[in-house]
Phi, psi and omega in degrees: 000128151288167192225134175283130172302359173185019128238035189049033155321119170272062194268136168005165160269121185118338172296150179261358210178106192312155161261018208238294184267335206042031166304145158299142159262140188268138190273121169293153179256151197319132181265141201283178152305127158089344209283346148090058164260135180310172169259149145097008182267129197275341164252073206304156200243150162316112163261153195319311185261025159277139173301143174286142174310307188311341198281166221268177167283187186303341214232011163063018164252159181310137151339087185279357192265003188067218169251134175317131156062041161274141184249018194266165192317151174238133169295142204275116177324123184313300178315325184305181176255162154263169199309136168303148159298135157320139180297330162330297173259003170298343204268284198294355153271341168334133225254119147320003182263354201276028202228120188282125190243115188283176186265147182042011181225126199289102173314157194262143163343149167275004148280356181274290186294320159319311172283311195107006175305123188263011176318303180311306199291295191282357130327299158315334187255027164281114205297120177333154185281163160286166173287304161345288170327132148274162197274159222252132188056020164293325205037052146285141180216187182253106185303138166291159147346146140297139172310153183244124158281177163185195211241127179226120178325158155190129196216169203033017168102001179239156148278116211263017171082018198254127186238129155254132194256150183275093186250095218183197136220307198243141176234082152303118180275156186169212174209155185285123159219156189310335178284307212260333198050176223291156163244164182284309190264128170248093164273049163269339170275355192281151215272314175298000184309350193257003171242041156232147168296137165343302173243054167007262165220188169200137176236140197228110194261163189248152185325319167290349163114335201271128156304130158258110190246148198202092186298152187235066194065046208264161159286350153246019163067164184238137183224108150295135194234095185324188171283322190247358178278162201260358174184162169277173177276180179314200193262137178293115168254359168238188192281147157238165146242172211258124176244171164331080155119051170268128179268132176234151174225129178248095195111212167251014165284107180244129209229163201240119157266131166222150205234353164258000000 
Protein backbone atom coordinates (compact mmCIF):
# COMPACT_ATOMS: atom_id res chain seq x y z
CA UNK A 1 0.00 0.00 0.00
CA UNK A 2 0.92 3.46 -0.61
CA UNK A 3 0.37 5.97 1.89
CA UNK A 4 -0.43 9.71 0.67
CA UNK A 5 2.08 12.63 2.12
CA UNK A 6 -0.44 14.45 2.89
CA UNK A 7 -3.75 12.95 3.51
CA UNK A 8 -2.71 10.11 4.96
CA UNK A 9 -4.26 7.91 2.58
CA UNK A 10 -3.85 4.38 1.82
CA UNK A 11 -3.76 3.66 -1.97
CA UNK A 12 -3.11 0.83 -3.93
CA UNK A 13 0.38 -0.47 -5.20
CA UNK A 14 0.88 1.55 -8.85
CA UNK A 15 -0.99 4.38 -7.98
CA UNK A 16 0.01 7.71 -9.06
CA UNK A 17 -2.32 9.87 -7.46
CA UNK A 18 -4.15 9.44 -4.07
CA UNK A 19 -7.64 8.82 -4.37
CA UNK A 20 -8.80 11.00 -1.76
CA UNK A 21 -6.87 14.37 -2.31
CA UNK A 22 -5.40 13.67 -5.64
CA UNK A 23 -1.77 14.44 -4.49
CA UNK A 24 1.05 12.56 -6.74
CA UNK A 25 2.49 9.78 -4.55
CA UNK A 26 6.17 9.90 -4.32
CA UNK A 27 7.46 5.88 -5.53
CA UNK A 28 10.68 5.08 -3.34
CA UNK A 29 13.16 4.61 -5.75
CA UNK A 30 15.13 0.83 -5.60
CA UNK A 31 18.21 1.71 -2.76
CA UNK A 32 21.60 0.45 -4.54
CA UNK A 33 24.05 -2.32 -2.95
CA UNK A 34 26.20 -1.10 -0.13
CA UNK A 35 24.33 1.98 -0.13
CA UNK A 36 24.90 1.32 4.08
CA UNK A 37 21.03 1.13 5.18
CA UNK A 38 20.32 -0.09 8.55
CA UNK A 39 18.39 -3.21 9.00
CA UNK A 40 15.17 -3.19 11.25
CA UNK A 41 14.73 0.34 10.69
CA UNK A 42 11.26 1.91 9.37
CA UNK A 43 13.01 4.89 7.72
CA UNK A 44 15.82 3.81 5.91
CA UNK A 45 18.63 6.20 6.41
CA UNK A 46 21.45 7.47 3.74
CA UNK A 47 24.89 6.71 4.72
CA UNK A 48 27.43 10.14 4.50
CA UNK A 49 29.07 8.55 1.15
CA UNK A 50 25.96 7.43 -0.71
CA UNK A 51 25.11 10.10 -3.47
CA UNK A 52 21.77 12.13 -2.75
CA UNK A 53 18.51 11.00 -4.37
CA UNK A 54 18.32 14.66 -5.31
CA UNK A 55 21.58 14.96 -7.19
CA UNK A 56 21.35 14.96 -10.80
CA UNK A 57 21.76 11.48 -12.61
CA UNK A 58 24.51 10.11 -15.11
CA UNK A 59 22.79 11.96 -18.02
CA UNK A 60 22.60 15.47 -15.55
CA UNK A 61 18.89 15.60 -15.23
CA UNK A 62 17.16 15.59 -11.43
CA UNK A 63 15.99 12.72 -9.89
CA UNK A 64 12.06 12.95 -10.34
CA UNK A 65 10.96 10.44 -7.81
CA UNK A 66 12.96 12.74 -4.99
CA UNK A 67 14.71 11.74 -1.50
CA UNK A 68 13.52 8.44 -0.17
CA UNK A 69 10.56 9.91 2.99
CA UNK A 70 11.13 13.75 1.68
CA UNK A 71 8.43 15.45 3.19
CA UNK A 72 8.47 18.87 1.00
CA UNK A 73 4.90 20.01 -0.55
CA UNK A 74 3.72 18.04 -3.42
CA UNK A 75 1.97 20.33 -6.03
CA UNK A 76 -1.68 19.51 -6.20
CA UNK A 77 -2.88 18.02 -9.59
CA UNK A 78 -4.75 20.21 -11.76
CA UNK A 79 -7.49 18.05 -12.35
CA UNK A 80 -8.73 17.31 -8.69
CA UNK A 81 -11.20 19.92 -7.60
CA UNK A 82 -10.26 22.17 -5.39
CA UNK A 83 -11.23 22.45 -1.44
CA UNK A 84 -14.45 24.99 -0.80
CA UNK A 85 -13.10 28.20 0.82
CA UNK A 86 -13.49 28.19 4.65
CA UNK A 87 -16.69 30.63 5.75
CA UNK A 88 -13.89 32.71 7.32
CA UNK A 89 -12.26 33.83 4.23
CA UNK A 90 -15.22 33.50 1.77
CA UNK A 91 -16.68 36.73 4.68
CA UNK A 92 -13.22 37.95 4.30
CA UNK A 93 -12.89 38.10 0.46
CA UNK A 94 -16.28 39.25 -0.01
CA UNK A 95 -16.63 42.04 -2.59
CA UNK A 96 -18.24 45.58 -0.68
CA UNK A 97 -20.78 45.56 -3.13
CA UNK A 98 -22.34 42.17 -1.73
CA UNK A 99 -23.15 44.28 1.28
CA UNK A 100 -27.29 45.33 1.12
CA UNK A 101 -27.88 48.80 1.17
CA UNK A 102 -31.78 49.74 2.21
CA UNK A 103 -33.18 53.19 0.22
CA UNK A 104 -32.71 55.85 3.10
CA UNK A 105 -31.20 53.95 5.45
CA UNK A 106 -27.34 54.94 6.67
CA UNK A 107 -25.62 51.83 6.33
CA UNK A 108 -23.34 50.80 9.57
CA UNK A 109 -19.88 50.91 10.11
CA UNK A 110 -17.55 48.09 9.91
CA UNK A 111 -17.42 47.78 13.76
CA UNK A 112 -20.88 47.73 13.57
CA UNK A 113 -21.31 45.22 11.60
CA UNK A 114 -18.50 43.03 13.12
CA UNK A 115 -20.45 43.33 16.79
CA UNK A 116 -23.84 43.45 15.45
CA UNK A 117 -24.65 47.01 17.04
CA UNK A 118 -27.83 48.17 14.63
CA UNK A 119 -26.99 51.58 16.85
CA UNK A 120 -25.93 53.24 13.16
CA UNK A 121 -28.96 51.84 11.28
CA UNK A 122 -31.56 52.20 13.39
CA UNK A 123 -31.32 56.04 13.95
CA UNK A 124 -31.81 56.36 10.01
CA UNK A 125 -35.00 55.06 10.05
CA UNK A 126 -36.95 57.66 11.45
CA UNK A 127 -39.13 59.11 8.96
CA UNK A 128 -37.84 62.88 8.02
CA UNK A 129 -39.63 65.76 9.17
CA UNK A 130 -41.94 67.33 6.60
CA UNK A 131 -41.03 70.63 5.09
CA UNK A 132 -44.24 71.62 5.45
CA UNK A 133 -44.46 70.98 9.75
CA UNK A 134 -43.24 73.99 11.90
CA UNK A 135 -41.06 73.30 14.84
CA UNK A 136 -42.41 72.27 17.92
CA UNK A 137 -42.93 74.75 20.86
CA UNK A 138 -42.37 77.77 18.08
CA UNK A 139 -46.72 78.22 18.36
CA UNK A 140 -46.46 79.46 14.64
CA UNK A 141 -49.58 78.56 13.17
CA UNK A 142 -51.37 79.40 9.81
CA UNK A 143 -54.05 82.44 10.39
CA UNK A 144 -57.44 81.51 9.05
CA UNK A 145 -58.85 83.39 6.16
CA UNK A 146 -60.76 86.40 7.36
CA UNK A 147 -64.16 86.16 7.42
CA UNK A 148 -66.75 87.55 4.11
CA UNK A 149 -69.11 89.83 5.00
CA UNK A 150 -72.07 90.00 3.61
CA UNK A 151 -75.62 90.88 3.38
CA UNK A 152 -78.43 88.18 4.19
CA UNK A 153 -82.12 89.42 2.69
CA UNK A 154 -84.94 89.65 4.89
CA UNK A 155 -88.45 89.91 4.14
CA UNK A 156 -91.47 89.51 6.14
CA UNK A 157 -89.32 89.91 9.17
CA UNK A 158 -87.51 86.62 8.74
CA UNK A 159 -84.74 85.80 6.62
CA UNK A 160 -84.74 84.08 3.40
CA UNK A 161 -81.39 82.24 2.86
CA UNK A 162 -80.65 84.32 0.15
CA UNK A 163 -76.63 86.32 0.58
CA UNK A 164 -75.20 89.02 -1.13
CA UNK A 165 -71.18 88.56 -0.08
CA UNK A 166 -69.46 92.13 0.23
CA UNK A 167 -66.68 91.82 -2.27
CA UNK A 168 -64.77 94.96 -2.26
CA UNK A 169 -63.91 98.31 -0.20
CA UNK A 170 -66.75 100.43 -2.10
CA UNK A 171 -70.05 98.98 -2.92
CA UNK A 172 -72.61 101.20 -4.19
CA UNK A 173 -76.18 100.28 -3.58
CA UNK A 174 -78.84 100.91 -6.00
CA UNK A 175 -80.42 99.94 -9.05
CA UNK A 176 -79.49 99.71 -12.57
CA UNK A 177 -80.35 102.67 -14.93
CA UNK A 178 -79.37 103.57 -18.57
CA UNK A 179 -78.31 106.41 -17.60
CA UNK A 180 -76.51 106.53 -14.07
CA UNK A 181 -75.32 102.29 -15.37
CA UNK A 182 -74.78 99.43 -13.21
CA UNK A 183 -74.14 99.33 -9.72
CA UNK A 184 -72.28 96.89 -7.34
CA UNK A 185 -75.25 95.55 -4.96
CA UNK A 186 -78.41 95.77 -7.93
CA UNK A 187 -82.12 95.56 -5.94
CA UNK A 188 -83.68 95.96 -9.43
CA UNK A 189 -85.34 92.65 -9.08
CA UNK A 190 -85.95 93.23 -5.27
CA UNK A 191 -90.21 93.08 -4.39
CA UNK A 192 -89.03 96.46 -3.09
CA UNK A 193 -87.32 98.46 -5.86
CA UNK A 194 -89.65 100.83 -6.28
CA UNK A 195 -88.74 102.74 -3.04
CA UNK A 196 -84.62 102.62 -3.89
CA UNK A 197 -83.02 104.92 -5.37
CA UNK A 198 -80.69 104.76 -8.71
CA UNK A 199 -77.76 105.28 -6.05
CA UNK A 200 -78.98 104.59 -2.72
CA UNK A 201 -76.18 103.99 -0.12
CA UNK A 202 -72.91 102.77 -0.15
CA UNK A 203 -70.86 100.36 2.15
CA UNK A 204 -67.58 100.65 2.65
CA UNK A 205 -64.47 99.45 4.86
CA UNK A 206 -62.06 101.58 6.44
CA UNK A 207 -58.32 100.45 6.81
CA UNK A 208 -58.75 98.69 9.99
CA UNK A 209 -60.95 96.04 8.55
CA UNK A 210 -64.23 97.82 10.35
CA UNK A 211 -67.43 98.17 7.66
CA UNK A 212 -69.39 101.63 7.14
CA UNK A 213 -72.92 102.85 5.56
CA UNK A 214 -73.23 105.77 4.46
CA UNK A 215 -76.72 107.23 2.41
CA UNK A 216 -75.85 108.94 -0.83
CA UNK A 217 -78.64 110.99 -1.26
CA UNK A 218 -81.51 108.29 -1.80
CA UNK A 219 -85.11 109.50 -1.43
CA UNK A 220 -85.80 106.96 1.19
CA UNK A 221 -83.21 107.22 3.50
CA UNK A 222 -80.77 104.15 4.99
CA UNK A 223 -82.04 103.30 8.49
CA UNK A 224 -79.91 101.07 11.04
CA UNK A 225 -81.06 98.79 13.34
CA UNK A 226 -78.50 97.82 16.10
CA UNK A 227 -78.25 93.80 17.58
CA UNK A 228 -79.89 94.83 20.62
CA UNK A 229 -82.03 97.44 19.76
CA UNK A 230 -86.20 96.83 19.28
CA UNK A 231 -86.31 99.13 16.26
CA UNK A 232 -84.73 101.08 14.03
CA UNK A 233 -83.23 104.43 14.36
CA UNK A 234 -83.71 107.58 12.53
CA UNK A 235 -82.63 107.92 8.58
CA UNK A 236 -78.62 108.03 8.98
CA UNK A 237 -77.29 111.52 7.50
CA UNK A 238 -73.70 110.51 8.51
CA UNK A 239 -71.45 107.55 7.79
CA UNK A 240 -72.17 104.65 10.78
CA UNK A 241 -70.92 101.67 11.63
CA UNK A 242 -71.86 98.41 11.27
CA UNK A 243 -71.08 95.68 13.68
CA UNK A 244 -72.29 91.85 13.58
CA UNK A 245 -75.85 90.92 12.93
CA UNK A 246 -76.80 94.88 12.58
CA UNK A 247 -80.02 95.11 10.52
CA UNK A 248 -80.19 97.94 7.48
CA UNK A 249 -82.79 99.11 5.41
CA UNK A 250 -82.15 101.01 2.22
CA UNK A 251 -85.63 102.15 1.42
CA UNK A 252 -87.85 99.35 2.73
CA UNK A 253 -85.67 96.67 1.62
CA UNK A 254 -84.05 94.98 4.56
CA UNK A 255 -80.88 93.02 5.31
CA UNK A 256 -79.13 91.54 8.07
CA UNK A 257 -75.37 92.60 8.16
CA UNK A 258 -72.77 89.91 8.91
CA UNK A 259 -69.14 90.22 9.31
CA UNK A 260 -68.39 86.40 10.73
Amino acid sequence: MLKCQVCQKHNPVGAEYCEDCGAALNVPAPTPVGAGVSSGSNSPSVSAGAPSADASGPSGTANPAGSIGSLSPVEPDPASPAAPPSPVDAAADAPPSSVLVTPGVTPASSSQASTGDPGGTMASLSAPASSGSSAAGTGSSTPSAQAQARLLTVRYGAPTGDEIPLIGQRLVVGRFDPETGPVDIDLSEAAESGHISRQHGELYREADGSWMVRDLGSTNGVFVKSGDAASFGPRITAPRALTDRDELAFGNARFIFRAT
